[in-house]
mmCIF file of C-alpha atoms in Angstrom:
data_model
loop_
_atom_site.group_PDB
_atom_site.id
_atom_site.type_symbol
_atom_site.label_atom_id
_atom_site.label_comp_id
_atom_site.label_asym_id
_atom_site.label_seq_id
_atom_site.Cartn_x
_atom_site.Cartn_y
_atom_site.Cartn_z
ATOM 1 C CA ASP A 30 36.260 33.852 -25.686
ATOM 2 C CA ALA A 31 34.580 30.450 -24.087
ATOM 3 C CA MET A 32 30.959 30.267 -25.080
ATOM 4 C CA VAL A 33 27.988 27.855 -26.617
ATOM 5 C CA ILE A 34 27.006 28.304 -30.172
ATOM 6 C CA GLN A 35 23.989 27.178 -31.603
ATOM 7 C CA ASN A 36 23.862 26.127 -35.447
ATOM 8 C CA PRO A 37 21.502 27.261 -37.416
ATOM 9 C CA ARG A 38 20.896 30.895 -36.378
ATOM 10 C CA TYR A 39 17.641 30.318 -38.003
ATOM 11 C CA GLN A 40 16.175 27.295 -39.640
ATOM 12 C CA VAL A 41 12.893 26.668 -41.964
ATOM 13 C CA THR A 42 11.868 23.063 -42.444
ATOM 14 C CA GLN A 43 8.869 21.131 -43.705
ATOM 15 C CA PHE A 44 6.422 19.846 -41.682
ATOM 16 C CA GLY A 45 6.965 16.087 -40.995
ATOM 17 C CA LYS A 46 10.479 16.386 -42.221
ATOM 18 C CA PRO A 47 13.384 15.407 -40.128
ATOM 19 C CA VAL A 48 15.352 18.256 -38.353
ATOM 20 C CA THR A 49 18.143 18.596 -36.224
ATOM 21 C CA LEU A 50 19.369 21.836 -34.490
ATOM 22 C CA SER A 51 23.061 21.655 -33.022
ATOM 23 C CA CYS A 52 24.857 23.259 -30.082
ATOM 24 C CA SER A 53 28.592 23.739 -28.864
ATOM 25 C CA GLN A 54 30.419 24.609 -26.064
ATOM 26 C CA THR A 55 33.656 25.693 -25.590
ATOM 27 C CA LEU A 56 33.203 26.170 -21.726
ATOM 28 C CA ASN A 57 33.734 22.546 -20.964
ATOM 29 C CA HIS A 58 30.699 22.340 -18.661
ATOM 30 C CA ASN A 59 29.263 18.476 -17.978
ATOM 31 C CA VAL A 60 25.374 19.821 -18.462
ATOM 32 C CA MET A 61 23.864 20.730 -21.075
ATOM 33 C CA TYR A 62 19.922 21.379 -21.230
ATOM 34 C CA TRP A 63 17.474 22.171 -24.495
ATOM 35 C CA TYR A 64 14.898 24.615 -24.001
ATOM 36 C CA GLN A 65 11.922 25.369 -26.204
ATOM 37 C CA GLN A 66 10.543 29.210 -26.056
ATOM 38 C CA LYS A 67 7.745 30.136 -28.166
ATOM 39 C CA SER A 68 7.076 33.228 -29.120
ATOM 40 C CA SER A 69 7.203 36.051 -25.707
ATOM 41 C CA GLN A 70 6.655 32.814 -23.388
ATOM 42 C CA ALA A 71 9.352 31.521 -20.562
ATOM 43 C CA PRO A 72 11.608 28.926 -21.809
ATOM 44 C CA LYS A 73 10.355 25.487 -21.251
ATOM 45 C CA LEU A 74 12.809 22.494 -20.339
ATOM 46 C CA LEU A 75 12.997 19.921 -22.456
ATOM 47 C CA PHE A 76 15.604 17.724 -21.579
ATOM 48 C CA HIS A 77 19.304 17.677 -20.074
ATOM 49 C CA TYR A 78 22.370 16.101 -20.143
ATOM 50 C CA TYR A 79 24.555 15.528 -17.175
ATOM 51 C CA ASP A 80 27.743 14.166 -18.733
ATOM 52 C CA LYS A 81 26.350 11.498 -20.577
ATOM 53 C CA ASP A 82 23.264 10.909 -18.757
ATOM 54 C CA PHE A 83 20.301 11.539 -20.509
ATOM 55 C CA ASN A 84 17.616 13.550 -18.289
ATOM 56 C CA ASN A 85 14.010 13.577 -20.047
ATOM 57 C CA GLU A 86 11.318 15.919 -18.974
ATOM 58 C CA ALA A 87 7.978 14.146 -18.521
ATOM 59 C CA ASP A 88 6.094 16.284 -20.832
ATOM 60 C CA THR A 89 8.173 16.317 -23.354
ATOM 61 C CA PRO A 90 6.925 14.939 -26.441
ATOM 62 C CA ASP A 91 8.600 11.402 -27.696
ATOM 63 C CA ASN A 92 8.894 13.458 -30.966
ATOM 64 C CA PHE A 93 11.798 15.271 -29.677
ATOM 65 C CA GLN A 94 15.237 13.943 -29.022
ATOM 66 C CA SER A 95 18.657 14.131 -28.282
ATOM 67 C CA ARG A 96 22.299 13.411 -28.682
ATOM 68 C CA ARG A 97 25.309 14.365 -26.573
ATOM 69 C CA PRO A 98 28.438 12.310 -28.469
ATOM 70 C CA ASN A 99 30.544 14.263 -26.087
ATOM 71 C CA THR A 100 31.572 17.006 -23.823
ATOM 72 C CA SER A 101 31.088 19.531 -26.242
ATOM 73 C CA PHE A 102 28.215 18.756 -28.424
ATOM 74 C CA CYS A 103 25.120 18.497 -27.921
ATOM 75 C CA PHE A 104 22.425 17.541 -30.884
ATOM 76 C CA LEU A 105 18.527 18.180 -30.530
ATOM 77 C CA ASP A 106 16.437 15.705 -32.775
ATOM 78 C CA ILE A 107 12.630 16.556 -34.205
ATOM 79 C CA ARG A 108 11.563 13.226 -35.864
ATOM 80 C CA SER A 109 8.109 14.965 -37.261
ATOM 81 C CA PRO A 110 7.888 18.417 -37.066
ATOM 82 C CA GLY A 111 4.367 19.967 -36.415
ATOM 83 C CA LEU A 112 3.139 23.790 -36.673
ATOM 84 C CA GLY A 113 3.223 23.806 -33.253
ATOM 85 C CA ASP A 114 7.070 22.564 -32.815
ATOM 86 C CA ALA A 115 7.736 26.401 -34.343
ATOM 87 C CA ALA A 116 9.986 28.274 -31.777
ATOM 88 C CA MET A 117 12.946 29.471 -30.424
ATOM 89 C CA TYR A 118 15.414 26.462 -29.188
ATOM 90 C CA LEU A 119 17.588 27.424 -26.557
ATOM 91 C CA CYS A 120 20.889 25.272 -25.285
ATOM 92 C CA ALA A 121 22.580 26.236 -22.220
ATOM 93 C CA THR A 122 25.397 24.720 -20.210
ATOM 94 C CA SER A 123 25.852 24.884 -16.499
ATOM 95 C CA GLY A 124 29.725 24.007 -14.700
ATOM 96 C CA GLY A 125 28.072 22.217 -11.532
ATOM 97 C CA THR A 126 24.887 20.920 -9.937
ATOM 98 C CA GLY A 127 22.804 22.546 -7.770
ATOM 99 C CA ALA A 128 25.222 23.261 -4.805
ATOM 100 C CA GLY A 129 27.659 24.962 -7.125
ATOM 101 C CA ASN A 130 25.313 26.508 -9.675
ATOM 102 C CA TYR A 131 25.888 29.682 -10.880
ATOM 103 C CA GLY A 132 23.524 29.814 -13.747
ATOM 104 C CA TYR A 133 23.849 29.158 -17.357
ATOM 105 C CA THR A 134 25.316 30.200 -20.251
ATOM 106 C CA PHE A 135 22.927 30.499 -22.888
ATOM 107 C CA GLY A 136 23.200 30.171 -26.770
ATOM 108 C CA SER A 137 21.909 32.882 -29.069
ATOM 109 C CA GLY A 138 19.253 30.095 -30.021
ATOM 110 C CA THR A 139 18.002 28.356 -32.931
ATOM 111 C CA ARG A 140 14.823 29.762 -34.586
ATOM 112 C CA LEU A 141 12.625 27.165 -35.857
ATOM 113 C CA THR A 142 10.149 27.720 -38.876
ATOM 114 C CA VAL A 143 7.871 24.754 -40.041
ATOM 115 C CA VAL A 144 6.349 25.244 -43.320
ATOM 116 C CA ALA B 6 6.362 21.648 -8.030
ATOM 117 C CA GLN B 7 8.057 24.720 -7.943
ATOM 118 C CA THR B 8 6.405 27.830 -9.743
ATOM 119 C CA VAL B 9 7.399 31.360 -10.975
ATOM 120 C CA THR B 10 5.349 34.130 -11.276
ATOM 121 C CA GLN B 11 5.856 37.282 -12.887
ATOM 122 C CA SER B 12 2.822 39.618 -12.375
ATOM 123 C CA GLN B 13 3.828 42.454 -14.650
ATOM 124 C CA PRO B 14 3.736 41.518 -18.513
ATOM 125 C CA GLU B 15 5.363 44.893 -19.539
ATOM 126 C CA MET B 16 7.213 47.960 -17.525
ATOM 127 C CA SER B 17 8.401 50.850 -18.802
ATOM 128 C CA VAL B 18 10.864 53.585 -17.446
ATOM 129 C CA GLN B 19 12.624 57.123 -18.758
ATOM 130 C CA GLU B 20 16.084 56.795 -19.116
ATOM 131 C CA ALA B 21 17.960 57.961 -16.264
ATOM 132 C CA GLU B 22 15.399 56.954 -13.576
ATOM 133 C CA THR B 23 14.456 53.456 -11.685
ATOM 134 C CA VAL B 24 12.065 50.518 -12.030
ATOM 135 C CA THR B 25 11.550 47.558 -10.115
ATOM 136 C CA LEU B 26 10.249 43.996 -11.669
ATOM 137 C CA SER B 27 8.140 42.019 -9.770
ATOM 138 C CA CYS B 28 8.952 38.185 -8.939
ATOM 139 C CA THR B 29 7.042 35.822 -6.718
ATOM 140 C CA TYR B 30 7.948 32.132 -6.292
ATOM 141 C CA ASP B 31 6.420 29.501 -4.443
ATOM 142 C CA THR B 32 8.772 26.031 -2.847
ATOM 143 C CA SER B 33 9.005 24.186 -0.224
ATOM 144 C CA GLU B 34 12.733 24.031 -0.098
ATOM 145 C CA SER B 35 14.777 25.837 2.256
ATOM 146 C CA ASP B 36 17.997 26.003 0.170
ATOM 147 C CA TYR B 37 17.724 27.343 -3.649
ATOM 148 C CA TYR B 38 19.113 29.701 -6.334
ATOM 149 C CA LEU B 39 16.911 32.562 -7.921
ATOM 150 C CA PHE B 40 18.288 34.694 -10.768
ATOM 151 C CA TRP B 41 17.555 37.021 -13.072
ATOM 152 C CA TYR B 42 17.851 36.783 -16.542
ATOM 153 C CA LYS B 43 17.884 39.276 -19.983
ATOM 154 C CA GLN B 44 16.718 38.748 -23.277
ATOM 155 C CA PRO B 45 17.298 41.373 -25.773
ATOM 156 C CA PRO B 46 15.015 41.399 -28.810
ATOM 157 C CA SER B 47 16.925 38.588 -31.016
ATOM 158 C CA ARG B 48 19.684 38.213 -28.803
ATOM 159 C CA GLN B 49 21.259 35.936 -26.225
ATOM 160 C CA MET B 50 20.035 35.288 -23.161
ATOM 161 C CA ILE B 51 22.500 36.889 -20.284
ATOM 162 C CA LEU B 52 22.276 36.632 -16.608
ATOM 163 C CA VAL B 53 21.763 39.873 -14.778
ATOM 164 C CA ILE B 54 21.664 38.855 -10.997
ATOM 165 C CA ARG B 55 21.976 35.737 -8.921
ATOM 166 C CA GLN B 56 20.710 35.333 -5.231
ATOM 167 C CA GLU B 57 21.265 32.001 -2.760
ATOM 168 C CA ALA B 58 18.601 31.540 -0.485
ATOM 169 C CA TYR B 59 20.540 31.050 2.553
ATOM 170 C CA LYS B 60 22.217 34.573 2.255
ATOM 171 C CA GLN B 61 20.050 37.098 3.867
ATOM 172 C CA GLN B 62 22.187 40.147 1.880
ATOM 173 C CA ASN B 63 20.869 41.291 -1.566
ATOM 174 C CA ALA B 64 22.546 40.755 -4.350
ATOM 175 C CA THR B 65 24.007 43.851 -6.429
ATOM 176 C CA GLU B 66 25.624 43.832 -9.634
ATOM 177 C CA ASN B 67 26.636 47.598 -10.804
ATOM 178 C CA ARG B 68 23.109 49.477 -11.494
ATOM 179 C CA PHE B 69 21.112 45.933 -10.744
ATOM 180 C CA SER B 70 19.936 44.889 -7.288
ATOM 181 C CA VAL B 71 17.818 42.845 -5.700
ATOM 182 C CA ASN B 72 15.038 42.858 -3.333
ATOM 183 C CA PHE B 73 15.072 39.132 -1.489
ATOM 184 C CA GLN B 74 12.378 38.425 1.194
ATOM 185 C CA LYS B 75 12.322 34.891 1.625
ATOM 186 C CA ALA B 76 9.380 34.123 4.429
ATOM 187 C CA ALA B 77 7.384 36.515 1.295
ATOM 188 C CA LYS B 78 8.772 34.219 -1.714
ATOM 189 C CA SER B 79 9.448 37.458 -3.424
ATOM 190 C CA PHE B 80 12.688 38.493 -5.523
ATOM 191 C CA SER B 81 12.296 41.782 -7.367
ATOM 192 C CA LEU B 82 14.992 42.994 -9.446
ATOM 193 C CA LYS B 83 15.321 47.045 -9.428
ATOM 194 C CA ILE B 84 17.388 48.723 -12.222
ATOM 195 C CA SER B 85 19.020 52.042 -11.151
ATOM 196 C CA ASP B 86 19.630 54.646 -13.620
ATOM 197 C CA SER B 87 18.051 53.208 -16.523
ATOM 198 C CA GLN B 88 19.826 53.210 -20.167
ATOM 199 C CA LEU B 89 18.366 52.505 -23.285
ATOM 200 C CA GLY B 90 20.299 49.060 -23.456
ATOM 201 C CA ASP B 91 18.452 48.365 -20.925
ATOM 202 C CA ALA B 92 15.248 47.712 -22.766
ATOM 203 C CA ALA B 93 14.564 43.809 -23.256
ATOM 204 C CA MET B 94 12.511 40.915 -21.983
ATOM 205 C CA TYR B 95 13.607 40.047 -18.178
ATOM 206 C CA PHE B 96 12.941 36.475 -16.647
ATOM 207 C CA CYS B 97 12.998 35.460 -13.250
ATOM 208 C CA ALA B 98 14.425 32.163 -12.552
ATOM 209 C CA TYR B 99 14.428 29.857 -9.329
ATOM 210 C CA ASN B 100 16.689 26.406 -9.162
ATOM 211 C CA ALA B 101 16.296 23.982 -6.408
ATOM 212 C CA GLY B 102 19.366 23.276 -5.627
ATOM 213 C CA GLY B 103 20.887 20.123 -4.226
ATOM 214 C CA THR B 104 20.897 17.225 -7.175
ATOM 215 C CA SER B 105 18.114 19.439 -9.768
ATOM 216 C CA TYR B 106 21.335 19.629 -11.856
ATOM 217 C CA GLY B 107 20.849 23.313 -12.157
ATOM 218 C CA LYS B 108 17.176 23.085 -13.597
ATOM 219 C CA LEU B 109 15.484 26.143 -14.172
ATOM 220 C CA THR B 110 12.242 26.919 -13.716
ATOM 221 C CA PHE B 111 10.722 30.615 -15.685
ATOM 222 C CA GLY B 112 8.836 32.788 -14.713
ATOM 223 C CA GLN B 113 6.492 34.450 -17.990
ATOM 224 C CA GLY B 114 8.868 37.138 -18.425
ATOM 225 C CA THR B 115 8.331 41.078 -18.279
ATOM 226 C CA ILE B 116 9.006 43.228 -20.951
ATOM 227 C CA LEU B 117 10.882 46.505 -20.048
ATOM 228 C CA THR B 118 10.441 49.471 -22.297
ATOM 229 C CA VAL B 119 13.387 52.110 -21.765
ATOM 230 C CA HIS B 120 11.965 55.837 -23.185
ATOM 231 C CA PRO B 121 14.605 58.118 -23.862
#
């Protein structure tokens, strides 16, 4: 089945140690998103790629970076994780722009713990 | 900026009964999309139902239906014949359409408990 896959499902990292979360998709969707979801809160958009065009949200900290080497893969890099970055990180894809938006397909998320 | 508000942090319902989750939003756009997403504990977020603002007819998907009141900027979700598997966090979400590239703004979520 076509899907969005996030690895790993759980990630533990040390305070200040760089960490990378990965997302892959078999849907051939042109838009990929990274959301941060803290416990019992709404997901918050960090950034998205429309094809190779990177779009950062204004309030996303510089500590968060992203890479999209091809259509299928997108990575979230946290350069120096702090305790406040512990959260669920959701990857999602969308096949269209606004007029053709049929909602997202989400991955299962990566739960990041910072120790 | 668009905002989405879910005023019910928690709701509960008896199995086989009906429950309605509330959502209001604020926008100056005339064309947009609204969604309800379901997020079971430790599981993937999935799309429940979608509504296009230019359509007056309320969307329906099996036991799930919406009451879309555009003038009031209200978008409630009705779950009929509730099942134990409906227990989850439900998020209302808004997309401005146009060139927004599908960016979704989520409400705070409503935790739904289903009692057997």
